[in-house]
């Protein structure tokens, strides 16, 4: 009997959590941002979420591109197929590694910060005092952060892929001696704009949606204690990573299987 | 409320992101600014299309003049019909043009090779919707090996 109570309690907690997350999402999205007041808020969040993530995205993108080129070259040269280095690097970056790794880095760099910030606002009752002053915290705190995340991650993903391809060019062409013209032209023959690049952007938009939603909700919903904030921050990183990886499989299966 | 520095950095960030997207679209995928190329359709019936795919290139002497836009089966005589989408600037193929399915290298992708026919007073130029009559099907390696073995056997 005790186990049944336990099971019921867990199920109700999960379902009501989903419900609260949905209510938060809908009410954050339903507020049409006031262009005059909302835009400065959005700009500040774009700075915090996007600009400050630039360094980690660009550095890791370059190194991942370089490593892909180095590893790919040693395998491809065995078949005399080092001309395929360009499309191999470009397709793996654009289709998979770009959206996924950028999303994972984004969850660690920006998602955790969002959760901790909102959680601390809740713990120090800043959210309640905003409500006391008749300022809707959803509109003022949640919505700009949500939109900033949704705008930033696709841009960061594009930069990640672009920088990774340049890194691969650096290693493959300038260091290992693949011909530069072959590198680009074979890549251009294999990469399709609609099939590969548009799908990569769709993936990153989906990931951005999931990560910022989880981050914002975990912060808004956390226990207002120091322990609660630490738990919520951990949960943001763990859950958004798991969601990104599993959604990536589903999206890939939908997009690339004929 | 928003400092000048934040505005500058966000502007820089967005520009960089759009720049990266443009680089992916133009330099990596080489999509061009799509939609600007006008095309017209020709059709060709083959006995066998082999491994030809939609979007396979159509080449004249190695130069890409179009892409395969559709492969379907004619339900009346059960032969495959390939739709050839050819760039409008190459609009001077005569009725005597022949079309064959070729393979790039031994194991490469299959593509369509067009061999432009002669142009004469009583030969008409192909326009959109026309069928190319002179077609050569794809070579299927297994059939070739089968014929080779068969002809070897019949020598004795």
XYZ file of C-alpha atoms in Angstrom:
414
model
C 0.000 0.000 0.000
C 2.848 2.337 0.880
C 4.404 1.819 -2.532
C 1.136 2.694 -4.238
C 0.962 5.956 -2.258
C 4.553 6.649 -3.243
C 3.841 5.931 -6.914
C 0.760 8.134 -6.873
C 2.634 10.987 -5.207
C 5.416 10.799 -7.790
C 2.990 10.678 -10.707
C 1.018 13.672 -9.442
C 4.251 15.609 -8.867
C 5.472 14.913 -12.398
C 2.174 15.730 -14.061
C 1.611 18.907 -12.085
C 5.201 19.913 -12.858
C 4.478 19.530 -16.575
C 1.308 21.531 -16.100
C 3.084 24.387 -14.317
C 5.808 24.404 -16.973
C 3.171 24.671 -19.703
C 1.356 27.480 -17.880
C 4.647 29.345 -17.496
C 5.457 28.844 -21.183
C 2.075 29.957 -22.425
C 1.878 33.001 -20.186
C 5.453 34.013 -21.052
C 4.746 33.690 -24.770
C 1.254 35.172 -24.631
C 2.596 38.547 -23.516
C 3.230 40.398 -26.712
C 6.404 42.290 -25.839
C 5.906 46.005 -25.633
C 8.446 47.208 -28.223
C 9.405 50.288 -26.260
C 9.865 48.650 -22.868
C 10.531 45.079 -23.914
C 13.306 45.697 -26.410
C 15.920 47.051 -23.954
C 15.195 44.097 -21.659
C 15.643 41.712 -24.582
C 18.897 43.403 -25.611
C 20.324 43.029 -22.110
C 19.410 39.350 -22.093
C 20.806 38.809 -25.577
C 24.055 40.185 -24.228
C 24.020 37.919 -21.176
C 22.885 34.789 -23.005
C 24.352 35.220 -26.469
C 27.362 37.513 -26.487
C 28.884 36.039 -23.352
C 28.563 32.520 -24.857
C 30.520 33.556 -27.946
C 33.965 32.688 -26.642
C 33.198 29.128 -25.585
C 31.258 28.446 -28.809
C 33.945 29.792 -31.129
C 36.872 28.172 -29.328
C 35.231 24.759 -29.060
C 33.913 24.981 -32.625
C 37.395 25.620 -33.971
C 38.926 22.756 -32.032
C 36.179 20.291 -32.939
C 36.573 21.162 -36.615
C 40.334 20.720 -36.356
C 40.036 17.362 -34.603
C 37.473 16.136 -37.152
C 39.793 17.079 -40.001
C 42.778 15.393 -38.360
C 40.897 12.164 -37.580
C 39.039 12.118 -40.876
C 42.230 12.650 -42.843
C 44.070 9.708 -41.285
C 41.156 7.402 -42.147
C 40.325 8.802 -45.594
C 43.926 8.917 -46.805
C 44.057 5.133 -46.415
C 41.472 4.870 -49.201
C 42.988 7.700 -51.224
C 39.775 9.598 -50.582
C 41.124 12.658 -48.788
C 39.190 14.776 -51.303
C 36.101 13.807 -49.293
C 37.492 15.491 -46.175
C 35.513 18.684 -46.864
C 32.047 17.117 -47.140
C 32.765 14.743 -44.252
C 33.613 17.588 -41.889
C 30.900 19.908 -43.220
C 28.117 17.335 -43.097
C 28.984 16.032 -39.633
C 29.243 19.581 -38.292
C 26.117 20.939 -39.960
C 23.872 17.944 -39.456
C 24.829 16.740 -36.002
C 27.768 18.177 -34.103
C 26.933 21.836 -34.634
C 23.393 21.804 -33.254
C 24.069 19.225 -30.534
C 27.374 20.435 -29.110
C 26.382 24.082 -29.341
C 23.177 23.171 -27.473
C 25.055 21.247 -24.780
C 27.532 24.095 -24.300
C 24.647 26.560 -24.279
C 22.851 24.531 -21.595
C 25.981 24.535 -19.447
C 26.983 28.131 -20.069
C 23.682 30.010 -20.362
C 20.954 27.637 -19.120
C 22.545 27.139 -15.698
C 23.069 30.890 -15.329
C 19.408 31.568 -16.170
C 18.202 29.038 -13.598
C 20.523 30.295 -10.869
C 19.609 33.932 -11.518
C 15.864 33.375 -11.506
C 16.122 30.965 -8.576
C 18.030 33.508 -6.525
C 15.483 36.180 -7.450
C 12.826 33.874 -6.093
C 14.780 32.997 -2.936
C 15.423 36.664 -2.132
C 11.750 37.417 -2.871
C 12.532 39.809 -5.679
C 9.850 38.126 -7.786
C 7.267 38.624 -5.055
C 8.219 42.266 -4.615
C 7.864 42.816 -8.356
C 4.357 41.432 -8.074
C 3.706 43.735 -5.111
C 4.629 46.671 -7.325
C 2.144 45.388 -9.925
C 4.949 44.393 -12.298
C 4.341 41.024 -13.864
C 7.537 38.975 -13.322
C 6.585 36.750 -16.256
C 6.647 39.706 -18.564
C 9.625 41.474 -17.066
C 11.887 38.563 -16.085
C 10.855 35.372 -17.872
C 9.757 36.473 -21.343
C 12.922 38.441 -22.319
C 15.163 35.590 -21.173
C 13.102 33.078 -23.096
C 13.196 35.059 -26.330
C 16.888 35.825 -25.909
C 17.660 32.112 -25.660
C 15.459 31.316 -28.641
C 17.267 33.914 -30.778
C 20.799 33.254 -29.539
C 21.216 29.518 -29.938
C 20.473 29.286 -33.692
C 22.961 32.101 -34.307
C 25.527 30.418 -32.065
C 24.958 27.109 -33.889
C 25.599 28.717 -37.261
C 28.788 30.265 -35.908
C 29.859 26.938 -34.421
C 29.471 25.133 -37.761
C 31.105 27.925 -39.764
C 34.051 28.239 -37.415
C 34.426 24.450 -37.283
C 34.641 24.266 -41.084
C 37.258 27.024 -41.064
C 39.198 25.069 -38.411
C 38.986 21.963 -40.582
C 40.257 24.036 -43.520
C 43.175 25.175 -41.377
C 44.198 21.616 -40.498
C 43.195 19.830 -43.699
C 44.398 22.330 -46.282
C 47.095 24.423 -44.651
C 48.651 21.679 -42.584
C 47.917 18.283 -44.158
C 47.960 19.473 -47.758
C 44.483 18.676 -49.104
C 43.892 20.879 -52.134
C 41.909 23.975 -51.220
C 39.797 23.957 -54.397
C 38.886 20.291 -53.946
C 38.060 20.888 -50.295
C 35.459 23.547 -51.108
C 34.074 22.247 -54.402
C 33.457 18.674 -53.232
C 31.863 20.131 -50.103
C 29.604 22.350 -52.192
C 28.589 19.368 -54.281
C 27.554 17.351 -51.232
C 25.994 19.881 -48.862
C 22.430 20.759 -49.744
C 20.989 24.045 -48.516
C 17.446 22.875 -47.822
C 18.234 19.392 -46.627
C 21.254 20.106 -44.463
C 21.465 23.742 -43.453
C 17.756 24.447 -43.000
C 17.392 21.239 -40.993
C 20.363 22.257 -38.863
C 18.657 25.567 -38.098
C 15.374 23.798 -37.304
C 17.225 21.506 -34.917
C 18.890 24.396 -33.144
C 15.595 26.267 -32.791
C 14.005 23.182 -31.207
C 16.975 22.772 -28.855
C 16.925 26.463 -27.941
C 13.227 26.223 -27.141
C 13.689 23.170 -24.912
C 16.790 24.430 -23.096
C 15.521 27.913 -22.284
C 12.133 26.554 -21.307
C 13.700 24.064 -18.892
C 16.164 26.654 -17.543
C 13.540 29.330 -16.974
C 11.017 26.916 -15.494
C 13.508 25.263 -13.123
C 14.511 28.659 -11.803
C 10.948 29.872 -11.457
C 9.793 26.652 -9.837
C 12.726 25.929 -7.495
C 12.584 25.715 -3.698
C 13.538 29.193 -2.501
C 16.536 27.952 -0.534
C 20.219 27.734 -1.369
C 19.889 23.971 -1.633
C 16.862 24.343 -3.897
C 18.776 26.638 -6.243
C 21.696 24.238 -6.482
C 19.330 21.350 -7.205
C 17.472 23.354 -9.820
C 20.709 24.391 -11.552
C 21.910 20.791 -11.689
C 18.504 19.648 -12.943
C 18.612 22.254 -15.727
C 21.942 21.044 -17.078
C 21.149 17.334 -16.714
C 17.620 17.477 -18.078
C 18.326 19.781 -20.974
C 21.332 17.660 -22.017
C 19.204 14.524 -21.965
C 16.399 16.229 -23.861
C 18.777 17.592 -26.465
C 20.357 14.211 -27.114
C 17.084 12.296 -27.283
C 15.323 14.952 -29.374
C 18.318 14.949 -31.692
C 17.745 11.288 -32.417
C 14.050 11.845 -33.080
C 14.671 14.872 -35.304
C 17.410 13.068 -37.233
C 15.122 10.097 -37.776
C 12.401 12.425 -39.074
C 14.656 14.551 -41.263
C 17.217 12.233 -42.774
C 15.460 8.893 -43.150
C 13.656 8.748 -46.439
C 18.797 51.605 -19.554
C 20.800 49.639 -22.068
C 24.394 50.762 -22.130
C 26.014 51.613 -25.442
C 28.481 48.775 -24.938
C 25.695 46.199 -24.650
C 24.004 47.540 -27.779
C 27.267 47.400 -29.685
C 28.085 43.885 -28.555
C 24.598 42.545 -29.320
C 24.717 44.151 -32.745
C 28.101 42.586 -33.327
C 26.782 39.195 -32.130
C 23.731 39.226 -34.398
C 25.791 40.373 -37.386
C 28.318 37.610 -36.734
C 25.539 35.024 -36.508
C 23.939 36.143 -39.744
C 27.370 36.241 -41.358
C 27.973 32.640 -40.297
C 24.602 31.609 -41.734
C 25.399 33.356 -45.004
C 28.774 31.656 -45.145
C 27.120 28.269 -44.630
C 24.541 29.004 -47.310
C 26.823 30.515 -49.942
C 30.290 29.102 -49.360
C 29.484 25.644 -47.967
C 26.235 24.719 -49.704
C 26.765 26.971 -52.728
C 23.035 27.325 -53.076
C 23.414 30.609 -54.870
C 20.468 32.874 -54.351
C 18.082 30.118 -55.319
C 15.097 30.782 -57.509
C 17.016 32.995 -59.887
C 17.769 30.148 -62.289
C 15.013 29.578 -64.791
C 14.560 26.038 -65.991
C 12.481 24.012 -68.399
C 11.485 20.351 -68.286
C 12.263 17.570 -70.734
C 11.256 13.960 -70.302
C 13.006 10.718 -71.167
C 11.887 7.090 -70.918
C 14.507 4.545 -69.950
C 14.389 0.762 -69.790
C 16.309 0.912 -66.519
C 17.314 3.909 -64.412
C 19.713 1.938 -62.201
C 20.854 4.016 -59.233
C 19.792 7.395 -60.618
C 18.363 9.680 -57.955
C 16.335 12.871 -57.835
C 18.790 15.823 -57.886
C 21.381 13.833 -59.847
C 23.230 16.140 -62.235
C 22.654 16.313 -66.001
C 25.878 16.907 -67.867
C 26.920 17.794 -71.391
C 30.576 16.996 -71.820
C 31.082 17.157 -68.057
C 29.357 20.530 -67.590
C 26.261 20.514 -65.403
C 23.280 21.833 -67.397
C 20.488 20.767 -65.072
C 19.252 18.295 -62.503
C 16.885 15.331 -62.392
C 13.733 16.624 -60.752
C 11.542 13.524 -60.733
C 11.666 9.795 -61.438
C 8.382 7.957 -61.832
C 6.888 4.958 -63.578
C 4.648 5.312 -66.613
C 1.695 3.132 -65.613
C 0.712 2.351 -69.232
C 3.840 0.591 -70.399
C 5.666 0.262 -67.074
C 8.818 2.066 -68.077
C 10.531 4.617 -65.853
C 10.084 8.258 -66.868
C 12.770 10.720 -65.791
C 12.015 14.431 -65.634
C 15.039 16.493 -66.653
C 15.102 20.021 -65.333
C 17.454 21.981 -67.588
C 18.625 25.562 -67.108
C 16.857 27.880 -69.510
C 20.088 29.241 -70.971
C 20.755 25.816 -72.506
C 17.643 25.774 -74.675
C 19.064 24.670 -77.989
C 18.891 20.864 -77.866
C 17.579 19.330 -81.094
C 15.320 16.308 -81.484
C 18.358 14.201 -82.372
C 19.771 14.631 -78.856
C 20.507 11.358 -77.118
C 20.488 10.801 -73.384
C 22.203 8.066 -71.375
C 22.703 7.174 -67.729
C 26.399 7.142 -66.878
C 28.433 6.446 -63.777
C 31.109 8.769 -62.392
C 34.063 6.428 -61.907
C 33.752 2.742 -61.211
C 31.666 3.018 -58.049
C 30.574 6.645 -58.217
C 27.215 8.345 -58.356
C 25.112 7.959 -61.466
C 24.322 10.984 -63.601
C 22.662 11.760 -66.903
C 24.810 12.465 -69.935
C 23.247 14.465 -72.752
C 24.767 14.207 -76.218
C 23.460 17.152 -78.248
C 22.323 16.107 -81.697
C 22.938 17.927 -84.944
C 20.763 20.861 -85.860
C 19.258 20.956 -89.322
C 16.429 22.721 -91.107
C 13.904 19.918 -90.695
C 15.009 18.952 -87.184
C 13.016 20.598 -84.475
C 14.394 22.062 -81.245
C 13.174 20.442 -78.013
C 10.861 22.627 -75.959
C 9.447 22.151 -72.496
C 7.365 18.982 -72.128
C 9.023 17.116 -75.012
C 10.248 13.551 -74.732
C 13.802 12.690 -75.754
C 13.439 9.551 -77.892
C 17.015 8.296 -78.063
C 17.794 6.912 -74.614
C 20.365 4.438 -73.335
C 19.599 2.722 -70.023
C 21.915 2.465 -67.049
C 24.525 -0.257 -67.146
C 23.837 -2.730 -64.386
C 27.047 -4.438 -63.356
C 25.369 -7.723 -62.458
C 23.750 -8.002 -65.895
C 27.079 -7.282 -67.584
C 28.773 -10.022 -65.581
C 25.891 -12.355 -66.414
C 26.206 -11.656 -70.148
C 29.968 -12.079 -69.962
C 29.686 -15.459 -68.249
C 26.977 -16.534 -70.714
C 29.088 -15.603 -73.739
C 32.117 -17.364 -72.239
C 30.016 -20.503 -71.817
C 28.699 -20.480 -75.390
C 32.212 -20.369 -76.913
C 32.825 -24.068 -76.233
